[in-house]
Tab-separated table of C-alpha atoms in Angstrom:
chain	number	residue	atom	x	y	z
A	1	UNK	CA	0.000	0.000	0.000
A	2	UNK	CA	1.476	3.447	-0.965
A	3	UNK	CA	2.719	5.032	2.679
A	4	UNK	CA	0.015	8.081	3.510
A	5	UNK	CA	-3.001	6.264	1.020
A	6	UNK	CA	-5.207	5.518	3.980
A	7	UNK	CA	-5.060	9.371	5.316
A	8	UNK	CA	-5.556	10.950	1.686
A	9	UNK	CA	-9.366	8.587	1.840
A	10	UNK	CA	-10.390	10.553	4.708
A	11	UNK	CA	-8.586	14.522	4.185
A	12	UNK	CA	-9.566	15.244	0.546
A	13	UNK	CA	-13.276	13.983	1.129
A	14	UNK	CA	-13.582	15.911	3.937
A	15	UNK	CA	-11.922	19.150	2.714
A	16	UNK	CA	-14.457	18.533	-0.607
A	17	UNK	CA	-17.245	18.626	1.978
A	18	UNK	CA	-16.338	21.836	3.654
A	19	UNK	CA	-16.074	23.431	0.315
A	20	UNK	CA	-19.505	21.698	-0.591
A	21	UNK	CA	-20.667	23.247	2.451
A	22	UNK	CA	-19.697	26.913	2.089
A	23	UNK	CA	-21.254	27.025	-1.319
A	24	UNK	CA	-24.612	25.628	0.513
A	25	UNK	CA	-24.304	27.416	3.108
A	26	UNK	CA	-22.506	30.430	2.190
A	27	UNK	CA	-23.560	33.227	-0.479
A	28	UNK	CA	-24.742	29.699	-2.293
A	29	UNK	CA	-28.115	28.060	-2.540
A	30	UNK	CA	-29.665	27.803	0.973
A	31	UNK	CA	-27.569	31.134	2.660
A	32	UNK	CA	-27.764	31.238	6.202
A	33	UNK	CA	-31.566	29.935	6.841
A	34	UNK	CA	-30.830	26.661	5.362
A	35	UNK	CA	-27.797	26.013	7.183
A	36	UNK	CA	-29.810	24.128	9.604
A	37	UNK	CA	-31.276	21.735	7.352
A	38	UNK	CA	-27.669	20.864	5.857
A	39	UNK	CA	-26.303	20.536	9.421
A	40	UNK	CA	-29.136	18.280	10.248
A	41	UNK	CA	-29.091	16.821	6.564
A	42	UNK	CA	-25.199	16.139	6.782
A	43	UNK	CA	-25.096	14.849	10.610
A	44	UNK	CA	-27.298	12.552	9.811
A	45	UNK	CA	-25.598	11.100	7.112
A	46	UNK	CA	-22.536	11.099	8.162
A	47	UNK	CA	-23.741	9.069	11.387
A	48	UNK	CA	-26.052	7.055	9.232
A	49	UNK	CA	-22.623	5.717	6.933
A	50	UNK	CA	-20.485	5.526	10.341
A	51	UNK	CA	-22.817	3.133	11.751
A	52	UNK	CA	-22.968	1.437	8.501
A	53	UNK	CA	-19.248	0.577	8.424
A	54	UNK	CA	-18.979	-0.403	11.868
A	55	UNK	CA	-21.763	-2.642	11.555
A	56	UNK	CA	-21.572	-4.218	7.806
A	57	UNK	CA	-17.994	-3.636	7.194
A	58	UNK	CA	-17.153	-7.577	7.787
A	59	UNK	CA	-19.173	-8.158	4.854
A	60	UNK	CA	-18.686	-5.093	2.549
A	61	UNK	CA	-16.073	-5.476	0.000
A	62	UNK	CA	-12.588	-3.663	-0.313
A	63	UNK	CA	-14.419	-0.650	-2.718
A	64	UNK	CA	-17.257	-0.725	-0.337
A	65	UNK	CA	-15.430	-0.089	3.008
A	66	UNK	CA	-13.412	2.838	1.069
A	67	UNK	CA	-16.530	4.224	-0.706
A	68	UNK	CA	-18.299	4.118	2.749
A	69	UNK	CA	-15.677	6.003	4.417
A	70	UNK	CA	-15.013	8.132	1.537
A	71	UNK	CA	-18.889	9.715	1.783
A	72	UNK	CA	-18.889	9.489	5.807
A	73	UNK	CA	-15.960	12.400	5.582
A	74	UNK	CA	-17.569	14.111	2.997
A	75	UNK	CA	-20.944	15.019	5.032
A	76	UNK	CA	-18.589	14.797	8.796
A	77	UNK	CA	-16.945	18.129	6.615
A	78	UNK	CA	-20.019	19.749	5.273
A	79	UNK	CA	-21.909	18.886	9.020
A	80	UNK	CA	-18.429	21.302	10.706
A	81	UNK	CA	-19.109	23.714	7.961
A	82	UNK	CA	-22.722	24.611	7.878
A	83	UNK	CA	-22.135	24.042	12.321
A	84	UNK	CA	-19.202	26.812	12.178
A	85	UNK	CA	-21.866	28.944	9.839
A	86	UNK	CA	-24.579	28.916	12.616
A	87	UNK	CA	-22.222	29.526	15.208
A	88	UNK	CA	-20.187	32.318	13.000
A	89	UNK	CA	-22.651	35.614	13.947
A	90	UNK	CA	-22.975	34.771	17.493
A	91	UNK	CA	-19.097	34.409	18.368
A	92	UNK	CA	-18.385	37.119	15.879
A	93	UNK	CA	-15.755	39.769	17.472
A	94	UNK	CA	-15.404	37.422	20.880
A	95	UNK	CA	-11.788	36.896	21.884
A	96	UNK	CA	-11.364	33.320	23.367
A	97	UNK	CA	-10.528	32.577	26.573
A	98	UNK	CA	-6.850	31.850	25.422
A	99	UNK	CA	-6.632	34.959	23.759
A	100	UNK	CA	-7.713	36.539	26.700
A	101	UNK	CA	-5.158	34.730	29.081
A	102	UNK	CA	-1.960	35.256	26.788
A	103	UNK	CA	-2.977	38.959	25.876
A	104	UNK	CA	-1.077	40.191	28.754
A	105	UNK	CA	1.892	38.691	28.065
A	106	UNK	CA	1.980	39.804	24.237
A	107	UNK	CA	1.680	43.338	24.947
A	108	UNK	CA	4.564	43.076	27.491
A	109	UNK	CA	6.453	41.286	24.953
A	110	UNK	CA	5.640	44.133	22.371
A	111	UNK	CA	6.251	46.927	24.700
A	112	UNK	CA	9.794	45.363	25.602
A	113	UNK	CA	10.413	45.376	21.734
A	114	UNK	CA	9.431	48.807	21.312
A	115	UNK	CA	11.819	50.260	24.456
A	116	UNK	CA	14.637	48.520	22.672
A	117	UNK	CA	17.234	51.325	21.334
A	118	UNK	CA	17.732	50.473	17.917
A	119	UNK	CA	18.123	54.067	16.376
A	120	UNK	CA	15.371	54.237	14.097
A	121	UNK	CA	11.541	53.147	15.435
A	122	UNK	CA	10.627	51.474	11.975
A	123	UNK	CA	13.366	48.976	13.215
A	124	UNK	CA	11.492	48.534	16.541
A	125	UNK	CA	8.532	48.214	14.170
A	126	UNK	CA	10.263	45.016	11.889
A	127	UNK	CA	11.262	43.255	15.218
A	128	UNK	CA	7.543	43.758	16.568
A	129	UNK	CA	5.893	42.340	13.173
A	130	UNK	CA	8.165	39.509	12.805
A	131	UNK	CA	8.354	38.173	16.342
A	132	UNK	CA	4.750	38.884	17.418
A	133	UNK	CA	3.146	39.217	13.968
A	134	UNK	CA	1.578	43.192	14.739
A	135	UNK	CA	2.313	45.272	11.675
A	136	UNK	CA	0.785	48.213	12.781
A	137	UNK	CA	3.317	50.087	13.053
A	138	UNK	CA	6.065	49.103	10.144
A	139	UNK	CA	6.816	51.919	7.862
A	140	UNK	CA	5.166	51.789	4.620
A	141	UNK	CA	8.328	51.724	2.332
A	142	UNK	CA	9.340	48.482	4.442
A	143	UNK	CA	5.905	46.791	3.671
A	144	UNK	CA	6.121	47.488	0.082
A	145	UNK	CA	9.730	46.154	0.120
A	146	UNK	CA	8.622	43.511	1.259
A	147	UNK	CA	5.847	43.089	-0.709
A	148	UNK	CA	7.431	43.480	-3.809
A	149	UNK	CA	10.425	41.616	-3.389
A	150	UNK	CA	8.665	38.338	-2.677
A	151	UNK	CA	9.540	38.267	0.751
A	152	UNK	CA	6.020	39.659	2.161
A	153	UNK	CA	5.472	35.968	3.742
A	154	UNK	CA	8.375	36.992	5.496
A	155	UNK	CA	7.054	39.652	7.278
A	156	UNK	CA	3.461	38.292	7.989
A	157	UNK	CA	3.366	35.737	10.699
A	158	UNK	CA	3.782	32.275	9.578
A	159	UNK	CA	5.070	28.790	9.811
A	160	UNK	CA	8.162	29.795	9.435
A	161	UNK	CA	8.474	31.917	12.520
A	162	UNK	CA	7.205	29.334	14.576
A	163	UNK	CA	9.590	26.476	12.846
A	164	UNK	CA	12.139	29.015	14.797
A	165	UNK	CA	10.731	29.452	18.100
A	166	UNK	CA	10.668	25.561	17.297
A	167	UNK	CA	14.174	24.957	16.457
A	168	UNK	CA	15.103	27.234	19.153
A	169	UNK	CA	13.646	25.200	21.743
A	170	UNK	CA	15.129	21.905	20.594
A	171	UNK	CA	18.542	23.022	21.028
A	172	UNK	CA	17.850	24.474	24.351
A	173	UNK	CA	15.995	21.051	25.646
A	174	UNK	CA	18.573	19.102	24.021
A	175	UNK	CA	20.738	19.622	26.910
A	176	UNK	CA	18.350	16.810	28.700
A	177	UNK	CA	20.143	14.067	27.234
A	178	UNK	CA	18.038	10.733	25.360
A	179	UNK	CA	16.424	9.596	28.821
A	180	UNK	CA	12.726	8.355	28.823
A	181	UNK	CA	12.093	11.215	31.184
A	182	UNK	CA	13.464	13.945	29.417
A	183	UNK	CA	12.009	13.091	26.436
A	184	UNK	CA	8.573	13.693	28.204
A	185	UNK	CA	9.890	16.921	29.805
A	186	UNK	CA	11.033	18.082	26.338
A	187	UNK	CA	7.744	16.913	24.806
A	188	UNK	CA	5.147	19.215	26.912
A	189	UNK	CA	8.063	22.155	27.192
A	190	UNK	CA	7.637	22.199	23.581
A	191	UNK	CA	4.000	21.702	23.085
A	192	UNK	CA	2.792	24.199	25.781
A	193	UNK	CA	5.806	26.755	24.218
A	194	UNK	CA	4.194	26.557	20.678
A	195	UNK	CA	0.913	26.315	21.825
A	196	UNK	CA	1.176	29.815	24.168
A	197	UNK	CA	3.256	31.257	21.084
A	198	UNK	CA	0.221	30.609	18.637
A	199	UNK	CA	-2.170	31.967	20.518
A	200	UNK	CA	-0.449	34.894	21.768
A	201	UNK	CA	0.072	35.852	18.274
A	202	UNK	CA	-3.130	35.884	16.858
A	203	UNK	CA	-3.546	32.027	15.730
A	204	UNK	CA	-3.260	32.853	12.498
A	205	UNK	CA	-3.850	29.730	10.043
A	206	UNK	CA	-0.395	29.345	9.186
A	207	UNK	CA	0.737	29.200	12.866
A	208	UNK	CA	-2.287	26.875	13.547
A	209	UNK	CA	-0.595	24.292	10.765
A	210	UNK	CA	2.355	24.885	11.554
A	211	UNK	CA	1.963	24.229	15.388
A	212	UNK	CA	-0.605	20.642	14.623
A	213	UNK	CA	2.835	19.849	12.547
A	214	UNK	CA	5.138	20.397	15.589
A	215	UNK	CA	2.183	18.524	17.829
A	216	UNK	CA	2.040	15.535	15.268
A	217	UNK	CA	5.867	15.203	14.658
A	218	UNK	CA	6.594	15.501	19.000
A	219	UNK	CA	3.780	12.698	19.489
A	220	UNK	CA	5.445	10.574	16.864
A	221	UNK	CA	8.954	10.970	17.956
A	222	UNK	CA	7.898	10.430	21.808
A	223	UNK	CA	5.783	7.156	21.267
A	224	UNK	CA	8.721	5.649	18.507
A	225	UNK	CA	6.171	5.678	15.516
A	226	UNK	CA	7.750	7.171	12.052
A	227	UNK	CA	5.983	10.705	10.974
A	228	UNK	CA	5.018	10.549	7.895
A	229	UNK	CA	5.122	13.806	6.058
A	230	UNK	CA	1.550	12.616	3.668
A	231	UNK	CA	0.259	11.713	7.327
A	232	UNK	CA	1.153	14.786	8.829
A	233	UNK	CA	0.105	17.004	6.400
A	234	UNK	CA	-3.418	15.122	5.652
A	235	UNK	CA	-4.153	14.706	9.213
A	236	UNK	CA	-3.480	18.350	10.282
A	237	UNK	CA	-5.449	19.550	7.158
A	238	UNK	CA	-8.427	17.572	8.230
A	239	UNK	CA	-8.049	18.459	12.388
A	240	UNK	CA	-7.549	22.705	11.139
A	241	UNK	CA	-10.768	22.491	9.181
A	242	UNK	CA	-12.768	20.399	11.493
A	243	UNK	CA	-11.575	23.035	14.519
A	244	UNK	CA	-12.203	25.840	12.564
A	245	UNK	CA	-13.698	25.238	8.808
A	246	UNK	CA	-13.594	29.190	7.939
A	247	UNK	CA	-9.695	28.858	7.428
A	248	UNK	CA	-10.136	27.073	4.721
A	249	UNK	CA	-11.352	30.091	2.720
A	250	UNK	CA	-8.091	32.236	3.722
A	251	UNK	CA	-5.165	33.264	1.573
A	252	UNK	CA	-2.878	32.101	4.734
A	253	UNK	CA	-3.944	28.876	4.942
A	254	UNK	CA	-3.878	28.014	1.406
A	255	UNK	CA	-0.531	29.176	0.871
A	256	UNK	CA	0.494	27.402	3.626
A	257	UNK	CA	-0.752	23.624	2.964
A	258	UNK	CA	1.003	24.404	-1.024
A	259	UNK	CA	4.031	25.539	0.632
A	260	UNK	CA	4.084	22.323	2.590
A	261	UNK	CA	3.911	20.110	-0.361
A	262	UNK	CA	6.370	22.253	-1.828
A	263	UNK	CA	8.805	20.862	0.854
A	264	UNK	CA	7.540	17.267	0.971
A	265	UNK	CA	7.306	16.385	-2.160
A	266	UNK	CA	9.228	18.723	-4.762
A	267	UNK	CA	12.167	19.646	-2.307
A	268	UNK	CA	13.531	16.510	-1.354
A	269	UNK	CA	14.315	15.481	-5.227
A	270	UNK	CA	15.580	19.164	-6.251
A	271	UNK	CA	18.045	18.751	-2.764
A	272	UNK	CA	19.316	15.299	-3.856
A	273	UNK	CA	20.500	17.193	-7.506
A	274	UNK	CA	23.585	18.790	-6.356
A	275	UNK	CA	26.227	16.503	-5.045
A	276	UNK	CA	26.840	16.805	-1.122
A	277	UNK	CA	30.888	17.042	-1.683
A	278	UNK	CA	30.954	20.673	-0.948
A	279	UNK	CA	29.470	21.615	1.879
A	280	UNK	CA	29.176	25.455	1.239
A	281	UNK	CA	27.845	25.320	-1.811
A	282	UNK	CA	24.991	22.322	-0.940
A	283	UNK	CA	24.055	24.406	1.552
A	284	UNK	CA	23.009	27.564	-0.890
A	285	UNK	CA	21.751	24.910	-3.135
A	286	UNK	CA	19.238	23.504	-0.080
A	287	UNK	CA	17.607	27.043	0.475
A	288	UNK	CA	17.506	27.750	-3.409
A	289	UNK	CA	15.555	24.220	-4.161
A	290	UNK	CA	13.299	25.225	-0.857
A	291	UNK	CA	12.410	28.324	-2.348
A	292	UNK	CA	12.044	26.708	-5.652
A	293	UNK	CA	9.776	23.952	-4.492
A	294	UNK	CA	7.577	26.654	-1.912
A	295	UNK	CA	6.969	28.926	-4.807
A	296	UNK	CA	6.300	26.138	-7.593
A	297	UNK	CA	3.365	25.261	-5.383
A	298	UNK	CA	2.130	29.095	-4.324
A	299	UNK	CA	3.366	30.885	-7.185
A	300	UNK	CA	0.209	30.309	-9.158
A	301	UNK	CA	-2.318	30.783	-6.477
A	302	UNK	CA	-0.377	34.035	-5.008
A	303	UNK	CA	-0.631	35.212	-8.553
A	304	UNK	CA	-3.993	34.723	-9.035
A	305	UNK	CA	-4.719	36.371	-5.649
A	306	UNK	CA	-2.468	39.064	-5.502
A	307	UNK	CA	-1.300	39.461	-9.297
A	308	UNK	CA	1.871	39.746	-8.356
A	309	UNK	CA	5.607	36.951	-9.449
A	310	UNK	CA	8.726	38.102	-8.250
A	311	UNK	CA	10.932	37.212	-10.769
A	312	UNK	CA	14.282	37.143	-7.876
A	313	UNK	CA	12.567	34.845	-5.357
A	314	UNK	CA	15.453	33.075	-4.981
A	315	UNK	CA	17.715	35.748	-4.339
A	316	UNK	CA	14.997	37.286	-2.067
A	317	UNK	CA	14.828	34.176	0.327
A	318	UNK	CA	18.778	33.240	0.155
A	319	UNK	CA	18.999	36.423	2.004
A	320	UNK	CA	15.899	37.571	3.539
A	321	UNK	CA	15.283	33.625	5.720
A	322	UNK	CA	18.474	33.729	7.136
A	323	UNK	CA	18.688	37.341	8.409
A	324	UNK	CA	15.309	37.455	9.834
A	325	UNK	CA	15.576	34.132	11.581
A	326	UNK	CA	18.744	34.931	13.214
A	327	UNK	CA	16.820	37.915	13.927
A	328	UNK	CA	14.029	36.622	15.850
A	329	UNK	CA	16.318	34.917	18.829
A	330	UNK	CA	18.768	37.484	18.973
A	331	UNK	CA	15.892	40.180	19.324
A	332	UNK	CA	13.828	38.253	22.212
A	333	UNK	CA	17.177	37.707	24.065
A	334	UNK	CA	18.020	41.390	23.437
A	335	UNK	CA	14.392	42.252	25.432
A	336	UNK	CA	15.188	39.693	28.236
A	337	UNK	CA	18.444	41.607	28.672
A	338	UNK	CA	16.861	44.558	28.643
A	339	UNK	CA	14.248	44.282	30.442
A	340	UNK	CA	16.795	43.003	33.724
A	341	UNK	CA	18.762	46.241	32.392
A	342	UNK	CA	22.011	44.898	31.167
A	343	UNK	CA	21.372	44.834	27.391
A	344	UNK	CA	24.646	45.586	25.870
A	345	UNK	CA	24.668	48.038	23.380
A	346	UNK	CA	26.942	45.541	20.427
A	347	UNK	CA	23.726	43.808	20.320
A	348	UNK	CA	21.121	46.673	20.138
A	349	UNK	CA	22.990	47.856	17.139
A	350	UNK	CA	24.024	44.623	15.668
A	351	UNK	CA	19.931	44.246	15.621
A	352	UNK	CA	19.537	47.739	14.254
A	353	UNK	CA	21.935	46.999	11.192
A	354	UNK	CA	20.623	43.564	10.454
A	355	UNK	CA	17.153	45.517	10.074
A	356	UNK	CA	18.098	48.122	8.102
A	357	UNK	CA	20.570	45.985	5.852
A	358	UNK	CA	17.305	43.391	5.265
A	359	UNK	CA	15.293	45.906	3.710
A	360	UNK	CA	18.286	47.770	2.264
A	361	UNK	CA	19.013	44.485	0.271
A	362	UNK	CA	15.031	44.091	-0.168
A	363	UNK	CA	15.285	47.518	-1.987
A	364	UNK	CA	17.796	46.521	-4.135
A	365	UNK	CA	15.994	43.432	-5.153
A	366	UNK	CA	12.981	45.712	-6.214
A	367	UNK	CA	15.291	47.864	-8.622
A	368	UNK	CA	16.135	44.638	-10.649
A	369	UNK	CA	15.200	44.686	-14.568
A	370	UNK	CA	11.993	42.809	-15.101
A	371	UNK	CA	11.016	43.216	-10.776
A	372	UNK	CA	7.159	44.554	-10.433
């Protein structure tokens, strides 16, 4: 059986039923009055085929069992859709508990960014947006950099930042050692990290994915089963739109599910092109086939949605990922430091120039022939 079969049967029907469901229950046929007859409509079919295959399945052929489970996640994922639709107006504008619980310590966080000295407060500003995901305040002439460069994911909050805060954390814990117990200590250290992380920045759809991937891999890892990237990524697909089917109609989680296959499936065969014999070299190689293989999967949809293709991706991320994610730890240290008052000032303007010398070379990128 091909490795990951089993969880494509139940993600794709079910994301096909949350997209059934929005054009029900959407600005579709049946708007928001007929929502309850599709919830009803779709529970009960969904429990109707569930109770099918646990009861019958010892006699239902191979194509049966897959056909039955096939329709049961089609109507489980129009049932969370037209729910989430009924429940959308009443929540509306609500902040969660969670939100309410970490919202004290994210404006602490983003008032210890802002007293940072760093010359210039539009630097303040780029710290603040990429650690905490609040671009409020960055200078418009940084945005549009950014923007135009290709590097605008980059700036929002994503994956990637949390993929930091992620790595970060594993080298820290790894001081533990391989023991049964510490590999329980690092597990929840980790989990509760992300978790207070994502929420404390917004839970934007990107961090929700890429925080279910963390979750998912940690599990794996502590109980000794293999993660499988097809099993990963179909499983967290299907848990993000049965939490919260409404992502599934934003930019940000689009473009983050593509950039994941991206890395699964196109990046490991562009990496395994250039021969590993020199080491400085294979590494620029790596980041260029990652960009490669994230923007041969976005590229079309981030055209259509924002008509924009920056011709110099490449050179835009070879640059742009690795000064921004040395960034992020060296800034959060810098406001630990300075909040206990002995931030030294080498590393208030080493943080300064790496700011100003991102979007210098951002600028420069947008001055290339042929760059919109």
């Amino acid at each position: 059986m091909v490795e990951g079969k089993g969880s494509v049967l139940y993600a794709l029907p079910f994301c096909a039923g949350t997209v059934t469901g929005i054009f029900l229950c959407g600005k579709g046929i049946f708007h928001h009055t007929g929502s309850y007859a599709v919830a009803a409509g779709s529970l009960c079919a969904s429990l109707g085929l569930i109770l099918l295959w646990i009861s019958c399945r010892r006699w239902l052929g191979p194509f049966s069992r897959t056909a039955v489970i096939v329709a049961a996640m089609f109507f489980c994922g129009m049932f969370c859709w037209s729910n989430y639709r009924l429940g959308e107006v009443a929540s509306a504008g609500t902040p969660s508990a969670a939100e309410r619980l970490t919202a004290p310590a994210a404006a602490k966080l983003k008032a210890g960014i802002d007293s940072l000295p760093l010359h210039d407060y539009g630097n303040n500003a780029l710290v603040k947006a990429l650690v905490t995901g609040d671009k409020s305040d960055v200078p418009a002439a940084t945005s549009r950099a950014f923007r135009d460069s290709g590097a605008s994911h980059i700036l929002a909050l994503s994956g990637m930042h949390l993929a930091v805060i992620y790595l970060i954390l594993t080298r820290i814990l790894a001081v533990l050692g391989p023991a049964k117990r510490a590999d329980i200590v690092r597990y929840v250290t980790i989990l509760t990290s992300t978790l207070f992380y994502s929420v404390m920045t917004g839970s934007s759809p990107s961090i929700v994915r890429a925080f279910l991937f963390i979750s998912l891999r940690e599990t794996a890892r502590l109980t000794g089963r293999k993660a499988s990237p097809v099993n990963i990524l179909c499983f967290s697909l299907t848990v993000q739109c049965a939490l919260s089917p409404g992502v599934i109609t934003s930019a940000s989680f689009q473009l983050s599910y593509l950039a994941m296959c991206g890395i699964y499936f196109l990046y490991p065969p562009l990496k395994n092109l250039y021969p590993a014999n020199v080491p400085v070299l294979k590494k620029i190689w790596d980041s260029a086939a990652m960009s490669i293989a994230c923007q041969a999967f976005t590229g079309p949809l981030a055209y259509v949605l924002f008509g924009s293709a920056p011709l110099y991706f490449i050179i835009t991320n070879l640059i742009a990922i690795p000064l921004t994610s040395a960034l992020m730890p060296v800034a959060l240290a810098a406001v630990v430091l300075n909040s206990a008052g002995c931030c030294p000032a080498l590393l208030t303007d080493g943080i300064a120039w790496c700011c100003e010398f991102t979007v210098w070379c951002l600028d420069v990128i947008c001055s290339l022939p042929g760059q919109q």
